[in-house]
mmCIF file of C-alpha atoms in Angstrom:
data_model
loop_
_atom_site.group_PDB
_atom_site.id
_atom_site.type_symbol
_atom_site.label_atom_id
_atom_site.label_comp_id
_atom_site.label_asym_id
_atom_site.label_seq_id
_atom_site.Cartn_x
_atom_site.Cartn_y
_atom_site.Cartn_z
ATOM 1 C CA MET A 253 55.861 13.269 -23.140
ATOM 2 C CA LYS A 254 58.647 10.760 -22.950
ATOM 3 C CA GLN A 255 58.976 8.524 -25.994
ATOM 4 C CA ILE A 256 59.162 4.798 -25.397
ATOM 5 C CA ASP A 257 61.793 2.669 -27.113
ATOM 6 C CA THR A 258 59.731 -0.197 -28.551
ATOM 7 C CA SER A 259 62.585 -2.223 -30.047
ATOM 8 C CA TYR A 260 63.113 -4.498 -27.053
ATOM 9 C CA TYR A 261 59.371 -4.738 -26.475
ATOM 10 C CA LYS A 262 58.781 -6.107 -29.985
ATOM 11 C CA MET A 263 61.518 -8.682 -29.502
ATOM 12 C CA PHE A 264 60.028 -9.740 -26.151
ATOM 13 C CA VAL A 265 56.582 -10.172 -27.746
ATOM 14 C CA LEU A 266 57.986 -12.323 -30.555
ATOM 15 C CA LEU A 267 59.714 -14.565 -28.025
ATOM 16 C CA SER A 268 56.541 -14.833 -25.971
ATOM 17 C CA VAL A 269 54.519 -15.892 -29.027
ATOM 18 C CA ILE A 270 57.095 -18.542 -29.998
ATOM 19 C CA MET A 271 57.315 -19.964 -26.487
ATOM 20 C CA ASN A 272 53.555 -20.061 -25.986
ATOM 21 C CA ASP A 273 52.984 -21.640 -29.409
ATOM 22 C CA ASN A 274 55.370 -24.453 -28.432
ATOM 23 C CA ILE A 275 54.267 -24.870 -24.836
ATOM 24 C CA LEU A 276 53.678 -28.622 -25.213
ATOM 25 C CA ILE A 277 57.395 -29.171 -25.837
ATOM 26 C CA TRP A 278 58.752 -27.534 -22.698
ATOM 27 C CA GLN A 279 55.789 -27.326 -20.303
ATOM 28 C CA GLN A 280 57.322 -30.009 -18.023
ATOM 29 C CA ASN A 281 60.417 -27.871 -17.454
ATOM 30 C CA GLN A 282 59.493 -25.695 -14.481
ATOM 31 C CA LEU A 283 62.517 -23.417 -14.932
ATOM 32 C CA ILE A 284 61.416 -22.488 -18.456
ATOM 33 C CA VAL A 285 57.822 -22.093 -17.306
ATOM 34 C CA LYS A 286 58.990 -19.644 -14.649
ATOM 35 C CA CYS A 287 61.074 -17.655 -17.163
ATOM 36 C CA VAL A 288 58.243 -17.428 -19.689
ATOM 37 C CA ASN A 289 55.789 -16.334 -16.999
ATOM 38 C CA GLN A 290 58.203 -13.562 -16.009
ATOM 39 C CA LEU A 291 58.631 -12.592 -19.661
ATOM 40 C CA ASN A 292 54.864 -12.319 -20.127
ATOM 41 C CA ALA A 293 54.427 -10.362 -16.892
ATOM 42 C CA ASN A 294 57.079 -7.823 -17.900
ATOM 43 C CA ILE A 295 55.563 -7.470 -21.384
ATOM 44 C CA LYS A 296 52.253 -6.585 -19.764
ATOM 45 C CA ILE A 297 53.860 -3.909 -17.576
ATOM 46 C CA ILE A 298 55.697 -2.352 -20.534
ATOM 47 C CA SER A 299 52.649 -2.425 -22.836
ATOM 48 C CA ASN A 300 50.378 -0.848 -20.224
ATOM 49 C CA ALA A 301 52.572 2.238 -20.297
ATOM 50 C CA SER A 302 51.698 3.035 -23.905
ATOM 51 C CA SER A 303 48.488 2.953 -25.928
ATOM 52 C CA GLU A 304 50.756 2.584 -28.998
ATOM 53 C CA LEU A 305 52.043 -0.745 -27.652
ATOM 54 C CA ARG A 306 48.710 -1.812 -26.230
ATOM 55 C CA ASN A 307 47.013 -0.935 -29.543
ATOM 56 C CA LYS A 308 43.581 -0.839 -27.898
ATOM 57 C CA PRO A 309 42.758 2.527 -26.294
ATOM 58 C CA SER A 310 40.586 2.662 -23.203
ATOM 59 C CA TYR A 311 36.897 2.527 -24.121
ATOM 60 C CA VAL A 312 35.992 4.846 -21.275
ATOM 61 C CA THR A 313 38.658 7.352 -22.246
ATOM 62 C CA GLU A 314 37.653 7.436 -25.926
ATOM 63 C CA THR A 315 33.947 7.694 -25.069
ATOM 64 C CA LYS A 316 34.579 10.589 -22.716
ATOM 65 C CA LYS A 317 36.832 12.287 -25.257
ATOM 66 C CA ASP A 318 34.142 12.128 -27.980
ATOM 67 C CA LEU A 319 31.495 13.294 -25.522
ATOM 68 C CA ARG A 320 33.665 16.229 -24.507
ATOM 69 C CA VAL A 321 34.195 17.350 -28.129
ATOM 70 C CA ASP A 322 30.442 17.226 -28.849
ATOM 71 C CA SER A 323 29.652 19.036 -25.606
ATOM 72 C CA ASN A 324 32.232 21.749 -26.348
ATOM 73 C CA LYS A 325 30.422 22.609 -29.588
ATOM 74 C CA LEU A 326 26.957 22.594 -28.016
ATOM 75 C CA ALA A 327 28.067 24.653 -25.022
ATOM 76 C CA PHE A 328 29.655 27.239 -27.317
ATOM 77 C CA VAL A 329 26.515 27.582 -29.471
ATOM 78 C CA ILE A 330 24.273 28.015 -26.429
ATOM 79 C CA LYS A 331 26.775 30.370 -24.786
ATOM 80 C CA GLU A 332 26.799 32.568 -27.912
ATOM 81 C CA GLY A 333 22.977 32.585 -27.894
ATOM 82 C CA LEU A 334 22.973 33.762 -24.289
ATOM 83 C CA ARG A 335 25.580 36.430 -25.034
ATOM 84 C CA LEU A 336 23.533 37.721 -27.976
ATOM 85 C CA TYR A 337 20.324 37.774 -25.893
ATOM 86 C CA TYR A 338 21.988 39.765 -23.102
ATOM 87 C CA SER A 339 23.504 42.151 -25.654
ATOM 88 C CA ILE A 340 20.116 42.836 -27.314
ATOM 89 C CA ASN A 341 18.552 43.500 -23.933
ATOM 90 C CA ASN A 342 21.457 45.724 -22.770
ATOM 91 C CA MET A 343 22.322 43.351 -19.927
ATOM 92 C CA SER A 344 26.037 44.125 -20.016
ATOM 93 C CA GLU A 345 26.848 42.578 -16.640
ATOM 94 C CA GLU A 346 25.328 39.230 -17.635
ATOM 95 C CA MET A 347 26.832 39.480 -21.142
ATOM 96 C CA ALA A 348 30.315 39.893 -19.654
ATOM 97 C CA MET A 349 30.008 36.424 -18.072
ATOM 98 C CA PHE A 350 29.671 34.851 -21.544
ATOM 99 C CA THR A 351 32.298 36.762 -23.514
ATOM 100 C CA PHE A 352 35.023 34.169 -24.168
ATOM 101 C CA PRO A 353 36.099 32.106 -27.222
ATOM 102 C CA ILE A 354 35.562 28.391 -27.878
ATOM 103 C CA SER A 355 39.276 27.826 -27.263
ATOM 104 C CA ARG A 356 38.608 28.439 -23.571
ATOM 105 C CA PHE A 357 36.354 25.391 -23.509
ATOM 106 C CA LYS A 358 39.073 23.245 -25.067
ATOM 107 C CA LEU A 359 41.658 24.327 -22.506
ATOM 108 C CA MET A 360 39.447 23.642 -19.484
ATOM 109 C CA LYS A 361 40.001 20.577 -17.353
ATOM 110 C CA ASP A 362 37.090 18.177 -17.184
ATOM 111 C CA GLY A 363 35.872 19.422 -13.802
ATOM 112 C CA ASP A 364 36.009 23.105 -14.799
ATOM 113 C CA PHE A 365 34.253 22.400 -18.094
ATOM 114 C CA TYR A 366 31.483 20.471 -16.346
ATOM 115 C CA MET A 367 30.815 23.395 -13.969
ATOM 116 C CA GLU A 368 30.885 26.012 -16.745
ATOM 117 C CA ALA A 369 28.650 24.011 -19.091
ATOM 118 C CA THR A 370 26.188 23.264 -16.263
ATOM 119 C CA HIS A 371 25.922 27.020 -15.575
ATOM 120 C CA ILE A 372 25.182 27.621 -19.279
ATOM 121 C CA VAL A 373 22.459 24.950 -19.271
ATOM 122 C CA GLU A 374 20.814 26.468 -16.191
ATOM 123 C CA ARG A 375 20.694 29.940 -17.804
ATOM 124 C CA ALA A 376 19.399 28.527 -21.086
ATOM 125 C CA GLU A 377 16.597 26.638 -19.338
ATOM 126 C CA ILE A 378 15.473 29.794 -17.551
ATOM 127 C CA LEU A 379 15.377 31.760 -20.828
ATOM 128 C CA SER A 380 14.107 28.828 -22.894
ATOM 129 C CA ASN A 381 11.380 30.571 -24.969
ATOM 130 C CA GLU A 382 13.321 33.848 -25.360
ATOM 131 C CA LEU A 383 16.288 32.051 -26.928
ATOM 132 C CA ILE A 384 14.343 30.170 -29.628
ATOM 133 C CA PRO A 385 14.362 33.137 -32.114
ATOM 134 C CA ILE A 386 18.152 33.322 -31.708
ATOM 135 C CA GLY A 387 18.539 29.648 -32.635
ATOM 136 C CA VAL A 388 19.005 28.125 -29.180
ATOM 137 C CA THR A 389 16.223 25.579 -29.029
ATOM 138 C CA PRO A 390 15.179 23.483 -25.993
ATOM 139 C CA VAL A 391 16.377 20.435 -27.963
ATOM 140 C CA LYS A 392 19.972 21.725 -27.998
ATOM 141 C CA THR A 393 19.810 22.624 -24.323
ATOM 142 C CA ALA A 394 18.405 19.205 -23.447
ATOM 143 C CA LYS A 395 21.096 17.496 -25.528
ATOM 144 C CA LEU A 396 23.887 19.361 -23.702
ATOM 145 C CA LYS A 397 22.293 18.550 -20.340
ATOM 146 C CA GLU A 398 22.114 14.862 -21.301
ATOM 147 C CA ASN A 399 25.766 14.935 -22.377
ATOM 148 C CA LEU A 400 26.815 16.505 -19.088
ATOM 149 C CA GLN A 401 24.939 13.894 -17.060
ATOM 150 C CA GLU A 402 26.671 11.123 -19.033
ATOM 151 C CA PHE A 403 29.981 12.981 -18.781
ATOM 152 C CA TYR A 404 29.661 13.160 -14.991
ATOM 153 C CA LYS A 405 28.994 9.419 -14.689
ATOM 154 C CA LEU A 406 32.230 8.506 -16.468
ATOM 155 C CA PRO A 407 35.221 8.427 -14.107
ATOM 156 C CA PRO A 408 38.091 10.883 -14.795
ATOM 157 C CA GLN A 409 40.091 8.272 -16.667
ATOM 158 C CA ARG A 410 42.076 10.728 -18.763
ATOM 159 C CA ASP A 411 43.920 12.282 -15.826
ATOM 160 C CA TYR A 412 44.212 8.920 -14.095
ATOM 161 C CA LEU A 413 45.731 7.198 -17.125
ATOM 162 C CA ILE A 414 48.267 9.983 -17.638
ATOM 163 C CA LYS A 415 49.493 9.679 -14.032
ATOM 164 C CA ARG A 416 49.463 5.884 -14.197
ATOM 165 C CA ARG A 417 51.349 5.881 -17.497
ATOM 166 C CA ALA A 418 53.976 8.246 -16.074
ATOM 167 C CA LYS A 419 54.644 5.809 -13.223
ATOM 168 C CA LEU A 420 54.850 2.867 -15.624
ATOM 169 C CA VAL A 421 57.227 4.681 -17.971
ATOM 170 C CA LYS A 422 59.679 4.999 -15.055
ATOM 171 C CA LEU A 423 59.493 1.213 -14.622
ATOM 172 C CA ILE A 424 60.266 0.412 -18.263
ATOM 173 C CA PRO A 425 64.108 0.670 -18.136
ATOM 174 C CA GLU A 426 64.129 -1.527 -15.038
ATOM 175 C CA LYS A 427 61.784 -4.118 -16.548
ATOM 176 C CA VAL A 428 63.606 -4.149 -19.893
ATOM 177 C CA LYS A 429 66.937 -4.710 -18.109
ATOM 178 C CA GLU A 430 65.403 -7.419 -15.907
ATOM 179 C CA THR A 431 63.945 -9.227 -18.910
ATOM 180 C CA ARG A 432 67.150 -9.022 -20.957
ATOM 181 C CA LEU A 433 69.233 -10.422 -18.095
ATOM 182 C CA MET A 434 66.699 -13.205 -17.530
ATOM 183 C CA LEU A 435 66.814 -14.172 -21.216
ATOM 184 C CA ARG A 436 70.603 -14.040 -21.370
ATOM 185 C CA ASN A 437 71.404 -15.743 -18.065
ATOM 186 C CA GLU A 438 68.567 -18.223 -17.754
ATOM 187 C CA LEU A 439 66.320 -18.837 -20.749
ATOM 188 C CA ASP A 440 69.117 -18.825 -23.361
ATOM 189 C CA GLY A 441 70.984 -21.459 -21.350
ATOM 190 C CA LEU A 442 67.877 -23.571 -20.804
ATOM 191 C CA MET A 443 67.183 -23.574 -24.544
ATOM 192 C CA LEU A 444 70.495 -25.374 -25.145
ATOM 193 C CA MET A 445 68.899 -28.621 -23.946
ATOM 194 C CA TYR A 446 66.662 -28.586 -27.021
ATOM 195 C CA ASP A 447 68.299 -29.492 -30.314
ATOM 196 C CA SER A 448 66.864 -27.637 -33.327
ATOM 197 C CA LYS A 449 68.128 -30.455 -35.575
ATOM 198 C CA GLU A 450 65.517 -32.762 -34.054
ATOM 199 C CA GLY A 451 62.619 -30.953 -35.679
ATOM 200 C CA LEU A 452 62.223 -28.354 -32.950
ATOM 201 C CA SER A 453 62.274 -25.369 -35.285
ATOM 202 C CA PHE A 454 61.134 -23.042 -32.519
ATOM 203 C CA VAL A 455 64.685 -23.168 -31.103
ATOM 204 C CA SER A 456 66.015 -21.546 -34.288
ATOM 205 C CA LEU A 457 63.149 -19.054 -34.249
ATOM 206 C CA TYR A 458 63.963 -18.254 -30.637
ATOM 207 C CA LYS A 459 67.603 -17.488 -31.488
ATOM 208 C CA ASN A 460 66.628 -15.306 -34.449
ATOM 209 C CA CYS A 461 64.049 -13.372 -32.446
ATOM 210 C CA ARG A 462 66.542 -12.586 -29.699
ATOM 211 C CA LYS A 463 67.922 -9.868 -31.968
ATOM 212 C CA ARG A 464 66.830 -6.361 -31.074
ATOM 213 C CA ILE A 465 64.514 -4.715 -33.613
ATOM 214 C CA LEU A 466 65.513 -1.058 -33.879
ATOM 215 C CA ARG A 467 62.728 1.459 -34.236
ATOM 216 C CA THR A 468 62.858 4.127 -36.927
ATOM 217 C CA GLY A 469 63.540 7.745 -36.074
ATOM 218 C CA LYS A 470 66.114 9.324 -33.806
ATOM 219 C CA HIS A 471 68.465 7.002 -31.947
ATOM 220 C CA LYS A 472 69.747 9.410 -29.330
ATOM 221 C CA HIS A 473 69.375 6.881 -26.500
ATOM 222 C CA TYR A 474 70.889 3.875 -28.286
ATOM 223 C CA THR A 475 74.267 2.449 -27.413
ATOM 224 C CA VAL A 476 77.317 2.795 -29.607
ATOM 225 C CA LEU A 477 79.796 -0.032 -30.120
ATOM 226 C CA ILE A 478 83.382 1.233 -29.987
ATOM 227 C CA LYS A 479 85.952 -1.215 -31.324
ATOM 228 C CA GLY A 480 89.484 -1.278 -32.613
ATOM 229 C CA LYS A 481 93.059 -2.374 -31.897
ATOM 230 C CA VAL A 482 95.934 -1.079 -29.795
ATOM 231 C CA LYS A 483 99.548 -1.223 -31.011
ATOM 232 C CA ASP A 484 103.005 -0.180 -29.924
ATOM 233 C CA ALA A 485 103.727 3.134 -31.669
ATOM 234 C CA GLU A 486 107.357 2.236 -32.339
ATOM 235 C CA THR A 487 107.258 -1.453 -33.258
ATOM 236 C CA ALA A 488 103.625 -1.691 -34.449
ATOM 237 C CA THR A 489 103.217 -4.889 -32.428
ATOM 238 C CA ILE A 490 99.878 -5.564 -30.802
ATOM 239 C CA LEU A 491 99.418 -4.763 -27.131
ATOM 240 C CA VAL A 492 97.435 -7.005 -24.809
ATOM 241 C CA ASP A 493 95.898 -6.157 -21.427
ATOM 242 C CA VAL A 494 95.521 -2.495 -22.297
ATOM 243 C CA THR A 495 92.814 -0.874 -20.159
ATOM 244 C CA ILE A 496 90.219 1.124 -22.091
ATOM 245 C CA GLU A 497 87.873 3.682 -20.526
ATOM 246 C CA ALA A 498 85.221 5.199 -22.795
ATOM 247 C CA GLY A 499 82.648 7.946 -22.387
ATOM 248 C CA PHE A 500 81.704 10.063 -19.389
ATOM 249 C CA LYS A 501 80.710 6.982 -17.404
ATOM 250 C CA LYS A 502 84.121 5.379 -17.967
ATOM 251 C CA LYS A 503 82.909 2.083 -19.415
ATOM 252 C CA LYS A 504 85.896 -0.283 -19.260
ATOM 253 C CA ALA A 505 87.329 -2.977 -21.526
ATOM 254 C CA ILE A 506 90.679 -4.775 -21.905
ATOM 255 C CA THR A 507 92.415 -5.745 -25.142
ATOM 256 C CA ASP A 508 92.519 -9.467 -25.921
ATOM 257 C CA ALA A 509 95.317 -11.664 -27.252
ATOM 258 C CA GLU A 510 94.999 -10.014 -30.669
ATOM 259 C CA GLY A 511 95.125 -6.501 -29.272
ATOM 260 C CA SER A 512 91.441 -5.973 -30.065
ATOM 261 C CA TYR A 513 88.764 -4.518 -27.826
ATOM 262 C CA LYS A 514 85.037 -3.789 -27.838
ATOM 263 C CA VAL A 515 83.096 -1.527 -25.489
ATOM 264 C CA LYS A 516 79.521 -0.273 -25.588
ATOM 265 C CA ILE A 517 78.538 3.163 -24.360
ATOM 266 C CA TYR A 518 75.497 5.400 -24.725
ATOM 267 C CA LYS A 519 75.594 7.571 -27.800
ATOM 268 C CA LYS A 520 75.094 10.713 -25.715
ATOM 269 C CA ASP A 521 78.232 9.723 -23.749
ATOM 270 C CA ALA A 522 80.335 9.087 -26.880
ATOM 271 C CA ASP A 523 83.005 11.703 -26.258
ATOM 272 C CA THR A 524 86.544 10.446 -25.542
ATOM 273 C CA ILE A 525 88.285 7.128 -25.053
ATOM 274 C CA THR A 526 91.438 6.586 -22.946
ATOM 275 C CA PHE A 527 94.052 3.828 -23.261
ATOM 276 C CA THR A 528 96.372 2.968 -20.363
ATOM 277 C CA LYS A 529 99.025 0.272 -19.905
ATOM 278 C CA GLU A 530 101.911 -0.106 -17.527
ATOM 279 C CA GLY A 531 105.136 1.059 -19.149
ATOM 280 C CA TYR A 532 103.310 3.194 -21.724
ATOM 281 C CA GLU A 533 102.073 6.750 -21.848
ATOM 282 C CA SER A 534 98.309 7.115 -21.428
ATOM 283 C CA LEU A 535 96.505 8.177 -24.588
ATOM 284 C CA THR A 536 93.135 9.956 -24.860
ATOM 285 C CA LEU A 537 91.399 10.221 -28.237
ATOM 286 C CA ASN A 538 88.115 11.694 -29.425
ATOM 287 C CA ILE A 539 85.519 9.123 -30.442
ATOM 288 C CA PRO A 540 84.455 9.685 -34.074
ATOM 289 C CA LYS A 541 80.827 10.006 -35.123
ATOM 290 C CA PRO A 542 79.155 6.565 -35.189
ATOM 291 C CA ASN A 543 78.081 5.089 -38.522
ATOM 292 C CA LYS A 544 74.515 4.051 -39.392
ATOM 293 C CA ASN A 545 75.070 0.749 -37.565
ATOM 294 C CA HIS A 546 75.879 2.690 -34.366
ATOM 295 C CA GLU A 547 79.524 1.644 -34.462
ATOM 296 C CA ALA A 548 82.765 3.605 -34.301
ATOM 297 C CA SER A 549 86.351 2.464 -34.819
ATOM 298 C CA VAL A 550 89.286 3.792 -32.805
ATOM 299 C CA ILE A 551 92.815 2.493 -33.495
ATOM 300 C CA ALA A 552 95.406 3.523 -30.910
ATOM 301 C CA SER A 553 99.198 3.542 -30.877
ATOM 302 C CA LEU A 554 100.859 3.869 -27.465
ATOM 303 C CA ASN A 555 104.301 5.313 -26.835
ATOM 304 C CA ARG A 556 106.652 3.674 -24.348
ATOM 305 C CA LEU A 557 107.630 5.633 -21.267
ATOM 306 C CA LEU A 558 111.155 6.918 -21.497
ATOM 307 C CA ALA A 559 113.561 5.257 -19.064
ATOM 308 C CA VAL A 560 114.813 7.593 -16.381
#
């Protein structure tokens, strides 16, 4: 099952809480209202994709899960009673129908389990008195039958939620990107009209909460910041307007007036970086392993093309 990166989600939630707690300050600004509504809508879509984010599992799903576990045990006990009865009475053909382990119950889909358990109940009801000495009482049979009736009433939420979650997981990258761009291009700019020095502390909180909160564990999908400087190999002077292409996807950057550059690429794409400038030989270097802050430094020295 695909793991969800919760770092952006947590940041979005913090921003939503801050904005909603201070709604009286900016509620007259329709642009901010629109942005916050979009933020909240996207949070809902992202959270619905994961019970971990939602932190409140479906009542129906949990009820059905518990009912299934209890029914598995009851069905196995009654099935073993039937198998023993058929064995004692040399009814090998009937016994063969009930020779399977409890693990088979656990692996069955809900529909298959319901049909199998119903068959067991029907056989147990027919042989009700004969099974009592073996330990299969009418009370156990009635309990399993009651469980199955309740089990049948509950909709197949488990399969439905898995399919629904899979669709939502595909939406998460799109919604995360949409929300980040909205915050950067619209809400960040709109917040500039509020001065935190005038007692509006939520502006400072907003700025602090815009930082991404990295989750613990593996960071194989995180970006890596590649930075460094480019110099002339002979004179050691800085070079401006050098074109940089990094990673398999050729993310581009250009050196500034100080010869420095920064480019972000996905960690899985962190392979090589190429420097090109008119009048100089192109240079391709391997990107070193990123540090714990997901950064790597690459200093380049370009050689001038020899005059022909």
